[in-house]
């Protein structure tokens, strides 16, 4: 009887050890699936210029025939492709109707704010008229002047355009003693 | 039917041995881990800002593979002042994988002087020593990107594409 008991105990221990070993063995077989690396990164829309917050033109004591010929380079640094429009958001004073305005866009391999030495126009002027007429036609994003680099239909990261702005006070007696008022030329980018 | 204790013991020993062999085989089938840590793919593009032009237009570091503790990726970028006055240009990084901000180390040098040295994330705030750019002037900046050997393994085998711009402010 004691031998039988001993045998049963031995088998019990072996069985338990086998069960543990079998559990360990079978537990290694498993399967999972996952969907890793989820995230959302937003792109950027960023437009800059080379004016260092200086005015493109600031003329006092202008007379008939006074002219301004200045250049500014606008650069797109955002990661998203964008539309860029030029407009004049501020109301202009009574002199603006006597100031002829021409705006050209093009390239300048060595741009320097204000200086048009290396400027090469892309084509015909993008605006010809008066300063007041520019304000009427292009006062905000909705009616902004669309202009893209070269033949592109968008602005991409790193694109630059140089704008040449020419102004001339008309030879009109009604122009004297007036001001255009302080105004901004605004370039705005919105992603496509 | 009775079982001889000797036979029972032998059977038990055989069973235990088979179990041990099975467990050992399971461990043997595992693919051993590689001793070489995975590298970080680094893509840095220098983009002009309104005030500061950059050249060349090509990527500064194009998908360079940088291993932890391994050789750094290097490139140079030439800055030009586009404004009508002297500038203090400061580097700034945008885009990229923020998870790598503390992992990737960057060093920027100009004229033998260190402009910035530290984790890439430090360039997101634009805080660094300025690069002086006189009116109409230019400067060459050497860029060195590395990954420390102590980099956390979980952050490796990632790829990041960063945009490097230099913003200018009038020099005082």
mmCIF file of C-alpha atoms in Angstrom:
data_model
loop_
_atom_site.group_PDB
_atom_site.id
_atom_site.type_symbol
_atom_site.label_atom_id
_atom_site.label_comp_id
_atom_site.label_asym_id
_atom_site.label_seq_id
_atom_site.Cartn_x
_atom_site.Cartn_y
_atom_site.Cartn_z
ATOM 1 C CA UNK A 1 0.000 0.000 0.000
ATOM 2 C CA UNK A 2 2.794 2.382 0.846
ATOM 3 C CA UNK A 3 4.400 1.593 -2.516
ATOM 4 C CA UNK A 4 1.166 2.353 -4.299
ATOM 5 C CA UNK A 5 0.830 5.616 -2.386
ATOM 6 C CA UNK A 6 4.403 6.493 -3.174
ATOM 7 C CA UNK A 7 3.812 5.737 -6.846
ATOM 8 C CA UNK A 8 0.659 7.827 -6.901
ATOM 9 C CA UNK A 9 2.462 10.735 -5.264
ATOM 10 C CA UNK A 10 5.279 10.459 -7.792
ATOM 11 C CA UNK A 11 2.802 10.456 -10.679
ATOM 12 C CA UNK A 12 0.999 13.432 -9.130
ATOM 13 C CA UNK A 13 4.208 15.458 -8.923
ATOM 14 C CA UNK A 14 5.234 14.488 -12.458
ATOM 15 C CA UNK A 15 1.754 15.320 -13.733
ATOM 16 C CA UNK A 16 1.837 18.715 -12.057
ATOM 17 C CA UNK A 17 5.290 19.452 -13.438
ATOM 18 C CA UNK A 18 4.157 18.308 -16.869
ATOM 19 C CA UNK A 19 1.096 20.518 -16.659
ATOM 20 C CA UNK A 20 3.249 23.554 -15.780
ATOM 21 C CA UNK A 21 5.678 22.738 -18.590
ATOM 22 C CA UNK A 22 2.815 22.185 -21.030
ATOM 23 C CA UNK A 23 1.195 25.488 -19.964
ATOM 24 C CA UNK A 24 4.465 27.309 -20.470
ATOM 25 C CA UNK A 25 4.943 25.659 -23.821
ATOM 26 C CA UNK A 26 1.465 26.304 -25.159
ATOM 27 C CA UNK A 27 1.348 29.842 -23.769
ATOM 28 C CA UNK A 28 4.200 30.778 -26.169
ATOM 29 C CA UNK A 29 1.838 30.314 -29.089
ATOM 30 C CA UNK A 30 -0.174 33.475 -29.415
ATOM 31 C CA UNK A 31 -0.981 36.078 -31.959
ATOM 32 C CA UNK A 32 -1.630 39.812 -31.910
ATOM 33 C CA UNK A 33 -2.049 42.471 -34.505
ATOM 34 C CA UNK A 34 -1.578 46.181 -34.058
ATOM 35 C CA UNK A 35 -1.881 49.440 -35.898
ATOM 36 C CA UNK A 36 1.235 51.360 -34.856
ATOM 37 C CA UNK A 37 2.607 54.873 -35.249
ATOM 38 C CA UNK A 38 -0.605 56.866 -35.277
ATOM 39 C CA UNK A 39 -0.215 60.636 -35.225
ATOM 40 C CA UNK A 40 -1.337 63.842 -36.904
ATOM 41 C CA UNK A 41 1.123 66.556 -37.912
ATOM 42 C CA UNK A 42 -0.274 69.836 -39.146
ATOM 43 C CA UNK A 43 1.338 71.703 -42.017
ATOM 44 C CA UNK A 44 2.264 75.366 -42.019
ATOM 45 C CA UNK A 45 1.407 78.455 -44.038
ATOM 46 C CA UNK A 46 4.079 81.132 -43.651
ATOM 47 C CA UNK A 47 4.859 84.134 -45.802
ATOM 48 C CA UNK A 48 7.650 86.639 -45.250
ATOM 49 C CA UNK A 49 9.294 89.603 -46.910
ATOM 50 C CA UNK A 50 12.606 91.445 -46.750
ATOM 51 C CA UNK A 51 11.395 94.827 -45.496
ATOM 52 C CA UNK A 52 12.475 94.443 -41.829
ATOM 53 C CA UNK A 53 9.291 96.401 -41.092
ATOM 54 C CA UNK A 54 10.445 99.421 -43.069
ATOM 55 C CA UNK A 55 8.092 101.223 -45.469
ATOM 56 C CA UNK A 56 8.575 100.592 -49.167
ATOM 57 C CA UNK A 57 7.997 104.289 -49.809
ATOM 58 C CA UNK A 58 7.635 107.308 -47.543
ATOM 59 C CA UNK A 59 7.742 110.536 -49.512
ATOM 60 C CA UNK A 60 7.146 114.042 -48.200
ATOM 61 C CA UNK A 61 6.967 117.236 -50.232
ATOM 62 C CA UNK A 62 6.177 115.398 -53.456
ATOM 63 C CA UNK A 63 5.648 117.504 -56.543
ATOM 64 C CA UNK A 64 4.170 116.820 -59.967
ATOM 65 C CA UNK A 65 6.350 114.173 -61.565
ATOM 66 C CA UNK A 66 7.792 112.814 -58.344
ATOM 67 C CA UNK A 67 8.398 109.098 -58.849
ATOM 68 C CA UNK A 68 9.017 106.083 -56.654
ATOM 69 C CA UNK A 69 10.640 102.915 -57.977
ATOM 70 C CA UNK A 70 11.071 100.312 -55.254
ATOM 71 C CA UNK A 71 11.274 96.535 -54.971
ATOM 72 C CA UNK A 72 10.266 94.071 -52.260
ATOM 73 C CA UNK A 73 10.830 90.315 -52.226
ATOM 74 C CA UNK A 74 8.144 88.019 -50.833
ATOM 75 C CA UNK A 75 9.047 84.450 -49.832
ATOM 76 C CA UNK A 76 6.832 81.524 -48.951
ATOM 77 C CA UNK A 77 8.222 79.260 -46.230
ATOM 78 C CA UNK A 78 5.142 77.209 -45.297
ATOM 79 C CA UNK A 79 5.041 73.464 -45.854
ATOM 80 C CA UNK A 80 1.603 73.504 -47.499
ATOM 81 C CA UNK A 81 1.068 74.667 -51.069
ATOM 82 C CA UNK A 82 -0.733 77.988 -51.050
ATOM 83 C CA UNK A 83 -2.386 80.768 -53.005
ATOM 84 C CA UNK A 84 -0.917 84.207 -52.462
ATOM 85 C CA UNK A 85 -2.777 87.435 -53.150
ATOM 86 C CA UNK A 86 -1.744 91.073 -52.995
ATOM 87 C CA UNK A 87 -4.145 93.731 -51.806
ATOM 88 C CA UNK A 88 -4.339 97.137 -50.147
ATOM 89 C CA UNK A 89 -6.461 96.777 -47.005
ATOM 90 C CA UNK A 90 -6.356 100.368 -45.790
ATOM 91 C CA UNK A 91 -8.403 103.326 -46.993
ATOM 92 C CA UNK A 92 -6.313 105.803 -48.969
ATOM 93 C CA UNK A 93 -6.436 109.584 -48.932
ATOM 94 C CA UNK A 94 -7.441 112.001 -51.722
ATOM 95 C CA UNK A 95 -3.956 112.196 -53.256
ATOM 96 C CA UNK A 96 -4.209 108.500 -54.232
ATOM 97 C CA UNK A 97 -6.362 109.307 -57.263
ATOM 98 C CA UNK A 98 -3.526 111.489 -58.616
ATOM 99 C CA UNK A 99 -0.796 108.892 -58.128
ATOM 100 C CA UNK A 100 -0.179 106.560 -61.032
ATOM 101 C CA UNK A 101 0.773 103.054 -59.987
ATOM 102 C CA UNK A 102 2.410 100.156 -61.779
ATOM 103 C CA UNK A 103 3.124 96.792 -60.146
ATOM 104 C CA UNK A 104 5.325 94.172 -61.766
ATOM 105 C CA UNK A 105 6.416 90.813 -60.434
ATOM 106 C CA UNK A 106 9.546 88.935 -61.315
ATOM 107 C CA UNK A 107 12.832 87.689 -59.983
ATOM 108 C CA UNK A 108 15.955 89.172 -58.496
ATOM 109 C CA UNK A 109 18.907 86.842 -57.876
ATOM 110 C CA UNK A 110 20.354 89.198 -55.272
ATOM 111 C CA UNK A 111 17.409 91.000 -53.744
ATOM 112 C CA UNK A 112 17.939 93.916 -51.423
ATOM 113 C CA UNK A 113 14.898 95.642 -49.998
ATOM 114 C CA UNK A 114 13.956 98.723 -51.959
ATOM 115 C CA UNK A 115 16.646 98.236 -54.607
ATOM 116 C CA UNK A 116 15.499 97.095 -58.067
ATOM 117 C CA UNK A 117 18.958 96.743 -59.612
ATOM 118 C CA UNK A 118 18.735 93.021 -60.388
ATOM 119 C CA UNK A 119 14.988 92.878 -60.998
ATOM 120 C CA UNK A 120 13.742 91.024 -64.069
ATOM 121 C CA UNK A 121 10.006 91.130 -64.741
ATOM 122 C CA UNK A 122 8.182 87.882 -65.477
ATOM 123 C CA UNK A 123 6.016 89.606 -68.073
ATOM 124 C CA UNK A 124 3.605 92.480 -68.385
ATOM 125 C CA UNK A 125 2.723 94.496 -65.269
ATOM 126 C CA UNK A 126 0.162 92.818 -63.047
ATOM 127 C CA UNK A 127 -1.437 96.173 -62.302
ATOM 128 C CA UNK A 128 -1.510 99.534 -64.066
ATOM 129 C CA UNK A 129 -3.695 102.398 -62.871
ATOM 130 C CA UNK A 130 -3.780 104.743 -59.914
ATOM 131 C CA UNK A 131 -3.173 104.040 -56.261
ATOM 132 C CA UNK A 132 -6.853 104.750 -55.602
ATOM 133 C CA UNK A 133 -7.791 102.373 -58.404
ATOM 134 C CA UNK A 134 -5.647 99.643 -56.879
ATOM 135 C CA UNK A 135 -7.398 100.089 -53.556
ATOM 136 C CA UNK A 136 -10.822 99.894 -55.238
ATOM 137 C CA UNK A 137 -9.953 96.800 -57.239
ATOM 138 C CA UNK A 138 -7.905 94.941 -54.640
ATOM 139 C CA UNK A 139 -8.988 95.736 -51.096
ATOM 140 C CA UNK A 140 -8.982 92.273 -49.531
ATOM 141 C CA UNK A 141 -8.516 88.550 -49.999
ATOM 142 C CA UNK A 142 -11.722 88.153 -52.005
ATOM 143 C CA UNK A 143 -10.575 90.514 -54.771
ATOM 144 C CA UNK A 144 -6.846 90.258 -54.151
ATOM 145 C CA UNK A 145 -4.398 90.300 -57.016
ATOM 146 C CA UNK A 146 -3.392 86.712 -57.765
ATOM 147 C CA UNK A 147 0.192 86.152 -58.833
ATOM 148 C CA UNK A 148 2.149 82.915 -58.875
ATOM 149 C CA UNK A 149 5.866 82.225 -59.394
ATOM 150 C CA UNK A 150 6.567 81.711 -63.108
ATOM 151 C CA UNK A 151 4.005 79.445 -64.710
ATOM 152 C CA UNK A 152 3.086 77.708 -61.458
ATOM 153 C CA UNK A 153 -0.460 77.630 -60.131
ATOM 154 C CA UNK A 154 0.578 77.739 -56.503
ATOM 155 C CA UNK A 155 3.277 78.830 -54.106
ATOM 156 C CA UNK A 156 5.419 76.053 -52.702
ATOM 157 C CA UNK A 157 7.923 76.113 -49.863
ATOM 158 C CA UNK A 158 10.944 78.241 -50.760
ATOM 159 C CA UNK A 159 9.271 80.159 -53.625
ATOM 160 C CA UNK A 160 10.121 83.842 -53.880
ATOM 161 C CA UNK A 161 8.851 86.681 -56.058
ATOM 162 C CA UNK A 162 10.127 90.210 -56.223
ATOM 163 C CA UNK A 163 7.552 92.951 -56.736
ATOM 164 C CA UNK A 164 8.483 96.246 -58.358
ATOM 165 C CA UNK A 165 6.196 99.109 -57.364
ATOM 166 C CA UNK A 166 6.388 102.313 -59.378
ATOM 167 C CA UNK A 167 4.447 105.405 -58.372
ATOM 168 C CA UNK A 168 4.309 108.822 -60.013
ATOM 169 C CA UNK A 169 2.456 111.950 -58.934
ATOM 170 C CA UNK A 170 0.369 113.280 -61.808
ATOM 171 C CA UNK A 171 0.942 116.734 -63.202
ATOM 172 C CA UNK A 172 -2.435 117.943 -61.960
ATOM 173 C CA UNK A 173 -2.978 121.093 -59.931
ATOM 174 C CA UNK A 174 -5.611 119.297 -57.872
ATOM 175 C CA UNK A 175 -2.927 117.012 -56.450
ATOM 176 C CA UNK A 176 -1.279 119.622 -54.294
ATOM 177 C CA UNK A 177 -1.693 119.745 -50.539
ATOM 178 C CA UNK A 178 -3.067 116.248 -50.310
ATOM 179 C CA UNK A 179 -1.928 112.905 -48.881
ATOM 180 C CA UNK A 180 -2.403 109.272 -49.715
ATOM 181 C CA UNK A 181 -2.454 108.536 -46.008
ATOM 182 C CA UNK A 182 -0.440 105.725 -44.479
ATOM 183 C CA UNK A 183 -1.342 102.419 -46.046
ATOM 184 C CA UNK A 184 -0.082 98.872 -46.206
ATOM 185 C CA UNK A 185 0.562 96.607 -49.133
ATOM 186 C CA UNK A 186 -0.516 93.183 -47.961
ATOM 187 C CA UNK A 187 0.425 89.791 -49.299
ATOM 188 C CA UNK A 188 -1.651 86.980 -47.871
ATOM 189 C CA UNK A 189 -1.173 83.236 -48.257
ATOM 190 C CA UNK A 190 -3.849 80.595 -47.769
ATOM 191 C CA UNK A 191 -3.241 76.908 -48.246
ATOM 192 C CA UNK A 192 -4.883 75.253 -51.230
ATOM 193 C CA UNK B 1 -3.013 -4.029 -13.679
ATOM 194 C CA UNK B 2 -0.095 -2.850 -11.642
ATOM 195 C CA UNK B 3 2.811 -0.710 -12.799
ATOM 196 C CA UNK B 4 6.304 -1.440 -11.703
ATOM 197 C CA UNK B 5 7.775 1.506 -9.751
ATOM 198 C CA UNK B 6 10.934 1.294 -11.840
ATOM 199 C CA UNK B 7 9.016 1.536 -15.120
ATOM 200 C CA UNK B 8 6.897 4.347 -13.702
ATOM 201 C CA UNK B 9 9.989 6.260 -12.670
ATOM 202 C CA UNK B 10 11.589 5.798 -16.105
ATOM 203 C CA UNK B 11 8.396 6.946 -17.810
ATOM 204 C CA UNK B 12 8.247 9.983 -15.567
ATOM 205 C CA UNK B 13 11.877 10.798 -16.282
ATOM 206 C CA UNK B 14 11.274 10.471 -20.025
ATOM 207 C CA UNK B 15 8.261 12.764 -19.784
ATOM 208 C CA UNK B 16 10.165 15.372 -17.787
ATOM 209 C CA UNK B 17 13.062 15.196 -20.236
ATOM 210 C CA UNK B 18 10.750 15.708 -23.192
ATOM 211 C CA UNK B 19 9.246 18.750 -21.446
ATOM 212 C CA UNK B 20 12.691 20.217 -20.867
ATOM 213 C CA UNK B 21 13.677 19.651 -24.504
ATOM 214 C CA UNK B 22 10.435 21.328 -25.616
ATOM 215 C CA UNK B 23 11.032 24.406 -23.482
ATOM 216 C CA UNK B 24 14.679 24.639 -24.632
ATOM 217 C CA UNK B 25 13.547 24.354 -28.268
ATOM 218 C CA UNK B 26 11.109 27.225 -27.797
ATOM 219 C CA UNK B 27 13.891 29.537 -26.618
ATOM 220 C CA UNK B 28 16.184 28.348 -29.402
ATOM 221 C CA UNK B 29 13.638 29.317 -32.092
ATOM 222 C CA UNK B 30 13.586 32.977 -31.073
ATOM 223 C CA UNK B 31 15.378 35.321 -33.467
ATOM 224 C CA UNK B 32 18.313 36.897 -31.608
ATOM 225 C CA UNK B 33 18.270 40.651 -31.197
ATOM 226 C CA UNK B 34 20.612 42.637 -33.421
ATOM 227 C CA UNK B 35 23.597 44.152 -31.659
ATOM 228 C CA UNK B 36 23.468 47.208 -33.981
ATOM 229 C CA UNK B 37 20.875 49.845 -33.063
ATOM 230 C CA UNK B 38 18.627 51.214 -35.783
ATOM 231 C CA UNK B 39 19.564 54.538 -37.326
ATOM 232 C CA UNK B 40 17.552 57.745 -37.606
ATOM 233 C CA UNK B 41 16.774 59.026 -41.088
ATOM 234 C CA UNK B 42 17.505 62.752 -41.128
ATOM 235 C CA UNK B 43 16.217 65.063 -43.865
ATOM 236 C CA UNK B 44 16.950 68.767 -43.368
ATOM 237 C CA UNK B 45 15.919 71.399 -45.910
ATOM 238 C CA UNK B 46 17.081 74.982 -45.701
ATOM 239 C CA UNK B 47 14.362 77.353 -46.871
ATOM 240 C CA UNK B 48 14.732 81.116 -47.383
ATOM 241 C CA UNK B 49 12.848 83.480 -45.145
ATOM 242 C CA UNK B 50 11.760 86.913 -46.242
ATOM 243 C CA UNK B 51 14.923 88.526 -44.938
ATOM 244 C CA UNK B 52 17.510 85.792 -45.403
ATOM 245 C CA UNK B 53 18.151 83.914 -48.628
ATOM 246 C CA UNK B 54 19.705 80.431 -48.604
ATOM 247 C CA UNK B 55 21.657 78.442 -51.157
ATOM 248 C CA UNK B 56 21.885 75.876 -52.527
ATOM 249 C CA UNK B 57 18.186 75.207 -53.036
ATOM 250 C CA UNK B 58 18.777 71.439 -52.734
ATOM 251 C CA UNK B 59 18.168 69.620 -49.418
ATOM 252 C CA UNK B 60 20.866 70.383 -46.888
ATOM 253 C CA UNK B 61 20.866 66.815 -45.558
ATOM 254 C CA UNK B 62 18.804 64.524 -47.746
ATOM 255 C CA UNK B 63 17.600 61.446 -45.909
ATOM 256 C CA UNK B 64 20.937 60.870 -44.238
ATOM 257 C CA UNK B 65 21.062 57.774 -42.070
ATOM 258 C CA UNK B 66 22.541 58.663 -38.685
ATOM 259 C CA UNK B 67 23.302 55.777 -36.318
ATOM 260 C CA UNK B 68 23.465 56.336 -32.545
ATOM 261 C CA UNK B 69 27.052 57.039 -31.622
ATOM 262 C CA UNK B 70 28.003 56.886 -35.282
ATOM 263 C CA UNK B 71 29.358 59.538 -37.631
ATOM 264 C CA UNK B 72 27.409 62.767 -37.917
ATOM 265 C CA UNK B 73 25.703 63.969 -41.091
ATOM 266 C CA UNK B 74 27.158 67.235 -42.342
ATOM 267 C CA UNK B 75 26.201 69.980 -44.749
ATOM 268 C CA UNK B 76 26.676 73.673 -45.380
ATOM 269 C CA UNK B 77 24.282 76.451 -46.278
ATOM 270 C CA UNK B 78 25.086 79.943 -47.490
ATOM 271 C CA UNK B 79 23.007 82.812 -46.108
ATOM 272 C CA UNK B 80 22.496 86.144 -47.856
ATOM 273 C CA UNK B 81 21.031 89.344 -46.480
ATOM 274 C CA UNK B 82 18.028 90.456 -48.552
ATOM 275 C CA UNK B 83 17.187 93.545 -46.552
ATOM 276 C CA UNK B 84 18.421 97.106 -46.776
ATOM 277 C CA UNK B 85 20.320 96.992 -43.469
ATOM 278 C CA UNK B 86 22.560 94.826 -41.305
ATOM 279 C CA UNK B 87 20.847 91.740 -39.913
ATOM 280 C CA UNK B 88 21.134 89.338 -37.012
ATOM 281 C CA UNK B 89 19.926 86.020 -38.423
ATOM 282 C CA UNK B 90 18.722 83.304 -36.090
ATOM 283 C CA UNK B 91 18.140 79.676 -37.073
ATOM 284 C CA UNK B 92 14.743 78.170 -36.549
ATOM 285 C CA UNK B 93 13.468 74.647 -37.147
ATOM 286 C CA UNK B 94 9.908 73.709 -38.044
ATOM 287 C CA UNK B 95 8.119 70.501 -39.085
ATOM 288 C CA UNK B 96 9.684 67.091 -38.350
ATOM 289 C CA UNK B 97 8.854 64.466 -35.770
ATOM 290 C CA UNK B 98 8.712 66.066 -32.287
ATOM 291 C CA UNK B 99 9.577 62.685 -30.777
ATOM 292 C CA UNK B 100 13.081 63.191 -32.124
ATOM 293 C CA UNK B 101 13.506 66.710 -30.737
ATOM 294 C CA UNK B 102 15.504 65.530 -27.710
ATOM 295 C CA UNK B 103 17.189 62.662 -29.500
ATOM 296 C CA UNK B 104 18.859 64.392 -32.428
ATOM 297 C CA UNK B 105 21.795 66.684 -31.629
ATOM 298 C CA UNK B 106 22.561 69.644 -33.861
ATOM 299 C CA UNK B 107 25.573 71.900 -34.140
ATOM 300 C CA UNK B 108 25.656 75.055 -36.262
ATOM 301 C CA UNK B 109 28.936 76.876 -36.876
ATOM 302 C CA UNK B 110 29.843 79.967 -38.803
ATOM 303 C CA UNK B 111 33.343 81.368 -39.205
ATOM 304 C CA UNK B 112 34.607 78.811 -36.681
ATOM 305 C CA UNK B 113 32.158 79.999 -34.058
ATOM 306 C CA UNK B 114 29.417 77.814 -32.587
ATOM 307 C CA UNK B 115 26.015 79.413 -33.157
ATOM 308 C CA UNK B 116 24.009 76.571 -31.679
ATOM 309 C CA UNK B 117 24.801 73.237 -30.102
ATOM 310 C CA UNK B 118 22.218 71.013 -28.459
ATOM 311 C CA UNK B 119 19.068 68.990 -28.998
ATOM 312 C CA UNK B 120 17.254 69.789 -32.222
ATOM 313 C CA UNK B 121 14.175 70.856 -30.257
ATOM 314 C CA UNK B 122 16.132 73.849 -29.008
ATOM 315 C CA UNK B 123 15.983 75.304 -32.505
ATOM 316 C CA UNK B 124 12.181 75.419 -32.501
ATOM 317 C CA UNK B 125 12.189 78.482 -30.285
ATOM 318 C CA UNK B 126 14.710 80.338 -32.461
ATOM 319 C CA UNK B 127 16.932 81.001 -29.445
ATOM 320 C CA UNK B 128 20.593 80.887 -30.414
ATOM 321 C CA UNK B 129 23.569 83.073 -31.033
ATOM 322 C CA UNK B 130 22.756 85.244 -34.051
ATOM 323 C CA UNK B 131 24.633 85.013 -37.329
ATOM 324 C CA UNK B 132 25.711 88.548 -38.291
ATOM 325 C CA UNK B 133 24.871 89.512 -41.862
ATOM 326 C CA UNK B 134 26.006 92.967 -42.976
ATOM 327 C CA UNK B 135 23.999 94.804 -45.604
ATOM 328 C CA UNK B 136 24.425 92.936 -48.871
ATOM 329 C CA UNK B 137 26.596 90.407 -47.051
ATOM 330 C CA UNK B 138 26.582 86.646 -46.690
ATOM 331 C CA UNK B 139 27.779 83.914 -44.348
ATOM 332 C CA UNK B 140 28.291 80.173 -44.588
ATOM 333 C CA UNK B 141 26.851 77.986 -41.845
ATOM 334 C CA UNK B 142 28.115 74.437 -41.291
ATOM 335 C CA UNK B 143 25.456 72.034 -40.029
ATOM 336 C CA UNK B 144 26.287 68.853 -38.129
ATOM 337 C CA UNK B 145 23.585 66.376 -37.080
ATOM 338 C CA UNK B 146 24.274 63.394 -34.821
ATOM 339 C CA UNK B 147 22.507 60.931 -32.557
ATOM 340 C CA UNK B 148 24.136 60.140 -29.190
ATOM 341 C CA UNK B 149 25.009 56.530 -28.436
ATOM 342 C CA UNK B 150 22.827 56.722 -25.345
ATOM 343 C CA UNK B 151 19.720 57.461 -27.404
ATOM 344 C CA UNK B 152 16.622 55.620 -26.249
ATOM 345 C CA UNK B 153 16.110 52.549 -28.449
ATOM 346 C CA UNK B 154 12.382 53.173 -28.623
ATOM 347 C CA UNK B 155 12.900 56.444 -30.433
ATOM 348 C CA UNK B 156 15.195 54.994 -33.076
ATOM 349 C CA UNK B 157 14.382 53.729 -36.569
ATOM 350 C CA UNK B 158 12.363 56.905 -37.088
ATOM 351 C CA UNK B 159 12.534 59.368 -39.924
ATOM 352 C CA UNK B 160 12.300 63.128 -39.625
ATOM 353 C CA UNK B 161 12.106 65.891 -42.200
ATOM 354 C CA UNK B 162 12.855 69.331 -40.817
ATOM 355 C CA UNK B 163 12.757 72.790 -42.324
ATOM 356 C CA UNK B 164 15.566 75.130 -41.349
ATOM 357 C CA UNK B 165 15.030 78.850 -41.844
ATOM 358 C CA UNK B 166 16.983 81.861 -40.668
ATOM 359 C CA UNK B 167 14.852 84.739 -39.495
ATOM 360 C CA UNK B 168 16.411 88.157 -39.533
ATOM 361 C CA UNK B 169 16.111 91.106 -37.240
ATOM 362 C CA UNK B 170 17.888 94.438 -37.631
ATOM 363 C CA UNK B 171 21.335 94.184 -36.044
ATOM 364 C CA UNK B 172 21.972 96.531 -33.122
#
